[in-house]
Amino acid sequence: MKAVVYKGPFTVAVEDVEKPSIQHPNDVIVRVTSTAICGSDLHMYEGRTSAEPGIVFGHENMGIIEDVGQGVTTLKGGDRVVMPFNVACGFCMNCVEGFTGFCITVNPGFAGGAYGYVAMGPWKGGQAEYVRVPYADFNCLKLPQGNEHESDFVLLADIFPTGYHGCELAQVRPGESVAVYGAGPVGLMAAYSALLRGARKVFVVDRVPERLQKAEEIGAIPVNFAEGDPVKQIEEQRTEGIGTDKGVDAVGYQATAQGTDNEEPATVLNSLVRTVRPTGALGVPGLYVPSDPGGPDEQAKQGMLLVAIGRLFEKGLRMGTGQCNVKRYNRFLRDMIIEGRAKPSFVVSHELPLDQASSAYDKFDKRIEGYTKVVLHP
């Protein structure tokens, strides 16, 4: 079968690899109909992780079940399904408590597993014609038959729940003001989720015009940090100097300093500490890693950042972090899509055949030609 294979920094190729097969009675094999490129994939693509050549990428996957293990009880061939990017067992301590992003069964020695991602277990990615899904009864979310909402449903694998998770971590409530740093796919989903949750005012900070335009189109207030300190733009112009009630970091450790292209890994966290009012809360779904080979200094390379913890403490701010437990959210977000209450596919800029993956990675990584979210169709 064809699959997107990592070859080395800034290089992927669509190659022939072995088609997956049933290895355990609880497995299913899914014929992939849609799979998205994630901003998290770019960390590996750019050589900013310990990923070795040969990894099949892809953790945002959906499709049609083709083969079913003998132990699977709730699924059958022909079912249309979407899978959380988290590979989870469903029965360990963390899964039972709802922390499926931190399953302690699927990746021995590490809390959490995922398809096609470095250090997240042996699970092959789904930027391919087929993908094997373990613990399938738990990991597959059934979808209506047909092809309606295809580009909405594929976002249930990661970015829609992850954006919602950022708002959950920040405990966004109706009537509140929210600052979202980053207008990439997760940032736009966080802003969208804040509005769905009833926020009265949502600011989105970025410097890419296409992204800021999409934020404005959904009713958020764009803030271009290339035009000045975003904290001052938000405080002085829009919140009467008080700051926002809540904040979401949808950027992570590859943040860039204002006015330059130089990386400053803690800049978004420190900006949020300044942006959010005393006793507010921060949600941090943006990725931070314990090891970054490309970090700008020795501390950053070891995942140690200079964060304004004194100011955070002084303001009585609360902060929630960690990757999304997709299964906490994907079922009701699916139902909102079905009922027409949510349409997250506004973020999708390009839908391409799988064989154009190499070009799509290059353009998405360079933030050119309007590339904000790419869905591949094998």
XYZ file of C-alpha atoms in Angstrom:
378
model
C 0.000 0.000 0.000
C 1.006 3.645 -0.358
C 1.984 5.645 2.738
C 3.709 8.891 3.728
C 7.164 7.957 5.027
C 9.564 10.251 6.884
C 12.943 10.298 5.148
C 14.771 12.954 7.151
C 14.464 16.658 8.051
C 12.141 18.444 5.622
C 11.633 15.333 3.505
C 8.738 12.894 3.249
C 7.881 10.557 0.402
C 4.903 8.467 -0.621
C 6.221 4.926 -0.800
C 5.047 1.332 -0.896
C 4.940 -0.215 2.573
C 3.447 -3.408 3.962
C -0.318 -3.337 4.355
C -1.388 -3.809 7.997
C -3.140 -6.978 9.086
C -5.064 -8.180 12.128
C -2.545 -8.938 14.891
C -4.915 -9.238 17.866
C -8.573 -10.255 18.141
C -9.444 -6.681 19.206
C -7.985 -5.115 16.032
C -9.726 -3.728 12.982
C -8.215 -2.631 9.684
C -9.566 0.665 8.361
C -9.408 1.721 4.729
C -8.474 5.365 5.130
C -10.696 7.870 3.315
C -9.342 11.048 4.929
C -6.208 11.800 6.934
C -4.980 15.237 7.921
C -1.548 16.790 8.287
C -1.145 18.170 11.793
C 1.049 20.970 13.041
C 2.512 18.381 15.412
C 3.687 16.403 12.373
C 5.816 19.402 11.447
C 7.905 19.007 14.594
C 9.066 15.641 13.261
C 9.183 16.846 9.658
C 11.549 19.677 10.636
C 13.869 17.340 12.533
C 12.914 18.836 15.888
C 12.355 15.436 17.538
C 14.219 12.159 17.816
C 12.155 10.657 14.968
C 14.133 8.245 12.816
C 13.617 7.884 9.058
C 11.044 5.245 8.168
C 8.150 6.381 10.370
C 4.776 6.345 8.632
C 3.169 9.641 9.602
C -0.472 10.348 10.356
C -2.501 10.517 13.575
C -5.679 12.215 12.270
C -7.459 9.361 10.538
C -10.907 8.212 9.474
C -12.291 5.695 7.023
C -14.246 2.495 6.456
C -13.642 -0.720 8.383
C -12.465 -3.443 6.035
C -11.369 -6.292 8.337
C -12.518 -7.125 11.869
C -10.798 -9.180 14.564
C -12.717 -12.018 16.200
C -12.816 -10.228 19.566
C -14.458 -7.056 18.267
C -18.110 -6.857 19.335
C -19.544 -3.435 18.426
C -18.103 -2.888 14.951
C -18.470 -4.574 11.599
C -17.075 -4.339 8.106
C -18.363 -1.293 6.255
C -18.726 0.889 9.351
C -17.532 4.456 8.867
C -15.332 5.505 11.788
C -12.932 8.159 13.044
C -10.169 7.395 15.520
C -8.768 9.639 18.265
C -5.091 10.322 17.738
C -4.640 8.794 21.203
C -4.217 5.042 21.064
C -5.768 3.844 24.319
C -6.715 0.545 25.937
C -9.875 1.654 27.722
C -9.197 -0.324 30.907
C -6.047 1.038 32.592
C -6.277 3.421 35.555
C -5.918 6.555 33.426
C -8.337 5.419 30.716
C -10.986 4.503 33.292
C -10.662 8.000 34.770
C -11.039 9.557 31.316
C -7.377 10.396 30.690
C -7.109 8.447 27.449
C -4.245 10.648 26.278
C -2.174 9.120 29.063
C -2.932 5.420 28.652
C -0.321 3.305 30.469
C -0.966 0.115 28.482
C -0.260 0.943 24.850
C 3.253 2.389 25.186
C 5.237 0.619 27.930
C 7.303 2.981 30.049
C 5.424 6.062 28.877
C 1.975 7.487 29.585
C 0.321 7.951 26.200
C 0.284 6.476 22.730
C -0.502 7.758 19.248
C -0.485 6.701 15.609
C 2.593 7.587 13.589
C 4.393 9.675 16.180
C 7.865 9.466 17.679
C 8.071 7.972 21.196
C 4.327 7.287 21.197
C 4.473 3.544 20.714
C 4.678 1.082 17.814
C 1.480 2.206 16.093
C 1.851 2.939 12.382
C 0.395 6.179 11.088
C -2.645 6.586 8.903
C -1.352 8.872 6.160
C -1.690 5.713 4.154
C -4.253 3.623 2.355
C -4.913 1.476 5.443
C -4.335 1.680 9.188
C -4.533 -0.904 11.960
C -6.622 0.162 14.971
C -6.016 -1.717 18.246
C -8.630 -1.974 21.018
C -11.036 -1.075 18.255
C -14.281 -1.186 20.214
C -12.871 1.552 22.417
C -10.901 3.568 19.863
C -13.347 3.776 16.945
C -16.128 6.350 16.958
C -18.935 5.400 14.587
C -20.122 7.947 12.042
C -23.181 8.121 9.796
C -22.831 6.146 6.585
C -22.044 7.965 3.356
C -19.615 10.810 2.796
C -21.443 13.762 4.339
C -19.371 15.954 6.702
C -16.167 14.125 5.699
C -13.897 17.136 6.231
C -15.663 17.955 9.518
C -15.505 14.439 10.937
C -11.794 13.947 10.220
C -11.085 16.883 12.530
C -12.592 14.866 15.401
C -9.387 12.814 15.423
C -7.407 15.682 16.928
C -7.712 19.391 16.343
C -11.396 20.009 17.115
C -11.253 18.120 20.427
C -7.803 19.582 21.146
C -9.033 23.134 20.641
C -12.004 22.351 22.855
C -9.629 20.801 25.391
C -7.690 24.070 25.556
C -10.897 25.820 26.585
C -11.693 23.060 29.070
C -8.241 23.381 30.643
C -8.824 27.128 30.949
C -12.378 26.525 32.235
C -13.884 28.943 29.715
C -17.424 29.900 30.749
C -20.268 31.771 29.006
C -19.803 35.534 29.019
C -16.043 35.472 29.483
C -13.277 37.018 27.394
C -10.557 34.746 26.038
C -7.155 35.302 24.426
C -5.955 32.526 22.116
C -2.321 32.700 21.077
C -1.776 31.019 17.723
C -4.149 30.938 14.748
C -3.003 27.651 13.343
C -5.544 24.823 13.144
C -5.616 24.176 16.909
C -5.730 27.875 17.725
C -8.636 28.427 15.366
C -10.405 25.424 16.890
C -9.774 26.820 20.375
C -11.250 30.178 19.362
C -14.202 28.426 17.710
C -14.718 26.266 20.793
C -14.617 29.311 23.078
C -17.381 30.869 20.993
C -19.371 27.616 21.089
C -19.014 27.678 24.874
C -20.516 31.179 24.975
C -17.494 33.445 25.318
C -18.482 37.052 24.725
C -15.164 38.129 23.222
C -12.324 36.045 21.773
C -8.968 37.474 20.687
C -6.704 35.473 18.380
C -3.009 36.403 18.190
C -0.893 35.550 15.144
C 0.930 37.274 12.302
C -0.112 35.207 9.262
C -2.785 37.191 7.385
C -4.719 34.153 6.082
C -4.984 32.737 9.577
C -6.098 36.015 11.115
C -8.684 36.363 8.378
C -10.145 32.965 9.247
C -10.303 33.991 12.892
C -12.213 37.116 11.982
C -14.599 35.135 9.779
C -15.782 33.053 12.760
C -16.363 36.125 14.922
C -13.055 36.356 16.771
C -10.973 39.530 17.047
C -7.654 39.224 15.177
C -4.521 40.610 16.828
C -1.429 40.839 14.627
C 1.647 40.691 16.862
C 3.787 41.978 13.983
C 2.082 45.330 14.573
C 3.038 45.647 18.227
C 2.963 43.991 21.629
C -0.171 41.783 21.565
C -0.633 42.115 25.325
C -0.918 45.882 25.056
C -3.153 45.610 21.992
C -5.563 43.413 23.934
C -5.404 45.198 27.296
C -5.466 48.805 26.213
C -7.790 48.607 23.249
C -10.287 45.913 24.169
C -10.346 45.065 27.899
C -10.004 48.477 29.556
C -6.590 47.551 30.903
C -7.857 44.642 32.971
C -6.909 41.717 30.767
C -8.911 38.731 29.594
C -10.630 36.237 31.845
C -8.945 33.232 30.251
C -6.124 32.386 27.849
C -5.122 29.486 25.601
C -1.632 28.649 24.331
C -2.082 26.957 20.955
C 1.520 27.543 19.841
C 3.891 25.586 22.047
C 7.647 25.480 22.160
C 8.384 26.705 18.618
C 7.032 30.192 19.334
C 8.848 33.163 17.819
C 9.698 36.442 19.479
C 7.856 39.587 18.450
C 9.523 41.473 15.633
C 11.901 38.658 14.691
C 11.952 35.153 13.310
C 13.994 33.943 16.264
C 12.505 31.240 18.428
C 11.748 32.089 22.035
C 10.091 28.975 23.480
C 8.530 30.621 26.545
C 7.280 33.789 24.887
C 3.642 32.697 24.520
C 3.429 31.413 28.088
C 4.877 34.668 29.394
C 2.581 36.727 27.172
C -0.423 34.840 28.527
C 0.707 35.465 32.116
C 0.652 39.157 31.244
C -2.587 38.991 29.239
C -4.896 37.168 31.645
C -6.350 39.071 34.580
C -5.559 38.154 38.193
C -7.272 34.890 39.276
C -7.876 33.908 35.641
C -6.813 30.629 34.062
C -4.598 29.365 31.240
C -5.136 26.308 29.057
C -2.012 24.957 27.379
C -2.688 22.356 24.674
C 0.269 23.726 22.672
C 3.070 21.175 22.549
C 6.081 21.351 24.879
C 8.697 18.616 24.872
C 11.308 17.361 27.370
C 13.943 17.259 24.635
C 14.323 19.589 21.645
C 17.437 18.999 19.502
C 16.847 22.309 17.692
C 16.278 24.453 20.753
C 17.790 27.972 20.695
C 19.864 27.379 23.865
C 21.030 24.542 26.088
C 18.118 24.913 28.509
C 15.546 24.814 25.718
C 17.211 21.726 24.265
C 16.456 20.020 27.573
C 12.878 21.292 27.722
C 13.629 23.819 30.472
C 12.178 27.270 29.834
C 12.388 30.585 31.638
C 8.742 31.157 32.576
C 7.522 34.068 34.721
C 6.387 31.783 37.540
C 6.632 34.606 40.096
C 4.191 36.749 38.155
C 1.900 33.758 37.571
C 1.862 33.102 41.325
C 1.411 36.766 42.203
C -1.666 36.982 39.969
C -3.165 33.773 41.350
C -3.404 32.254 37.885
C -4.319 28.611 37.323
C -2.818 26.614 34.462
C -3.881 23.331 32.894
C -1.603 21.481 30.495
C -1.271 18.288 28.503
C -2.398 16.621 25.317
C -6.082 16.151 24.670
C -8.044 13.155 25.915
C -10.007 13.007 22.679
C -12.639 10.518 23.818
C -13.860 12.970 26.450
C -15.129 15.227 23.690
C -15.403 13.496 20.320
C -18.850 11.962 20.749
C -20.713 15.163 21.594
C -18.663 17.189 19.119
C -19.632 14.629 16.457
C -23.279 15.095 17.374
C -22.947 18.882 17.163
C -21.627 18.454 13.620
C -24.493 16.115 12.686
C -27.085 18.554 14.043
C -25.529 21.529 12.265
C -24.394 23.239 15.452
C -20.702 23.051 14.529
C -18.797 23.065 11.266
C -15.077 22.912 12.065
C -14.088 22.308 8.442
C -13.914 26.082 7.910
C -10.259 25.633 8.877
C -9.510 23.232 6.000
C -7.710 25.064 3.216
C -6.687 22.172 0.943
C -7.958 18.665 0.169
C -5.423 16.715 -1.874
C -4.671 13.179 -3.018
C -2.167 11.251 -0.919
C 0.469 11.368 -3.650
C 0.766 15.148 -3.180
C 1.788 14.793 0.468
C 5.404 15.862 -0.058
C 4.430 19.165 -1.641
C 1.690 19.704 0.952
C 4.135 19.266 3.838
C 6.525 21.747 2.284
C 3.887 24.424 1.739
C 2.185 23.889 5.099
C 5.543 24.130 6.871
C 6.338 27.408 5.066
C 2.839 28.833 5.722
C 2.511 29.792 2.072
C -0.274 29.775 -0.544
C -2.944 29.868 2.138
C -2.048 26.482 3.618
C -3.743 26.366 7.032
C -5.026 22.762 7.212
C -4.523 19.948 4.704
C -6.653 16.842 4.375
C -5.228 14.007 2.284
C -7.401 11.431 0.516
C -5.681 8.091 -0.229
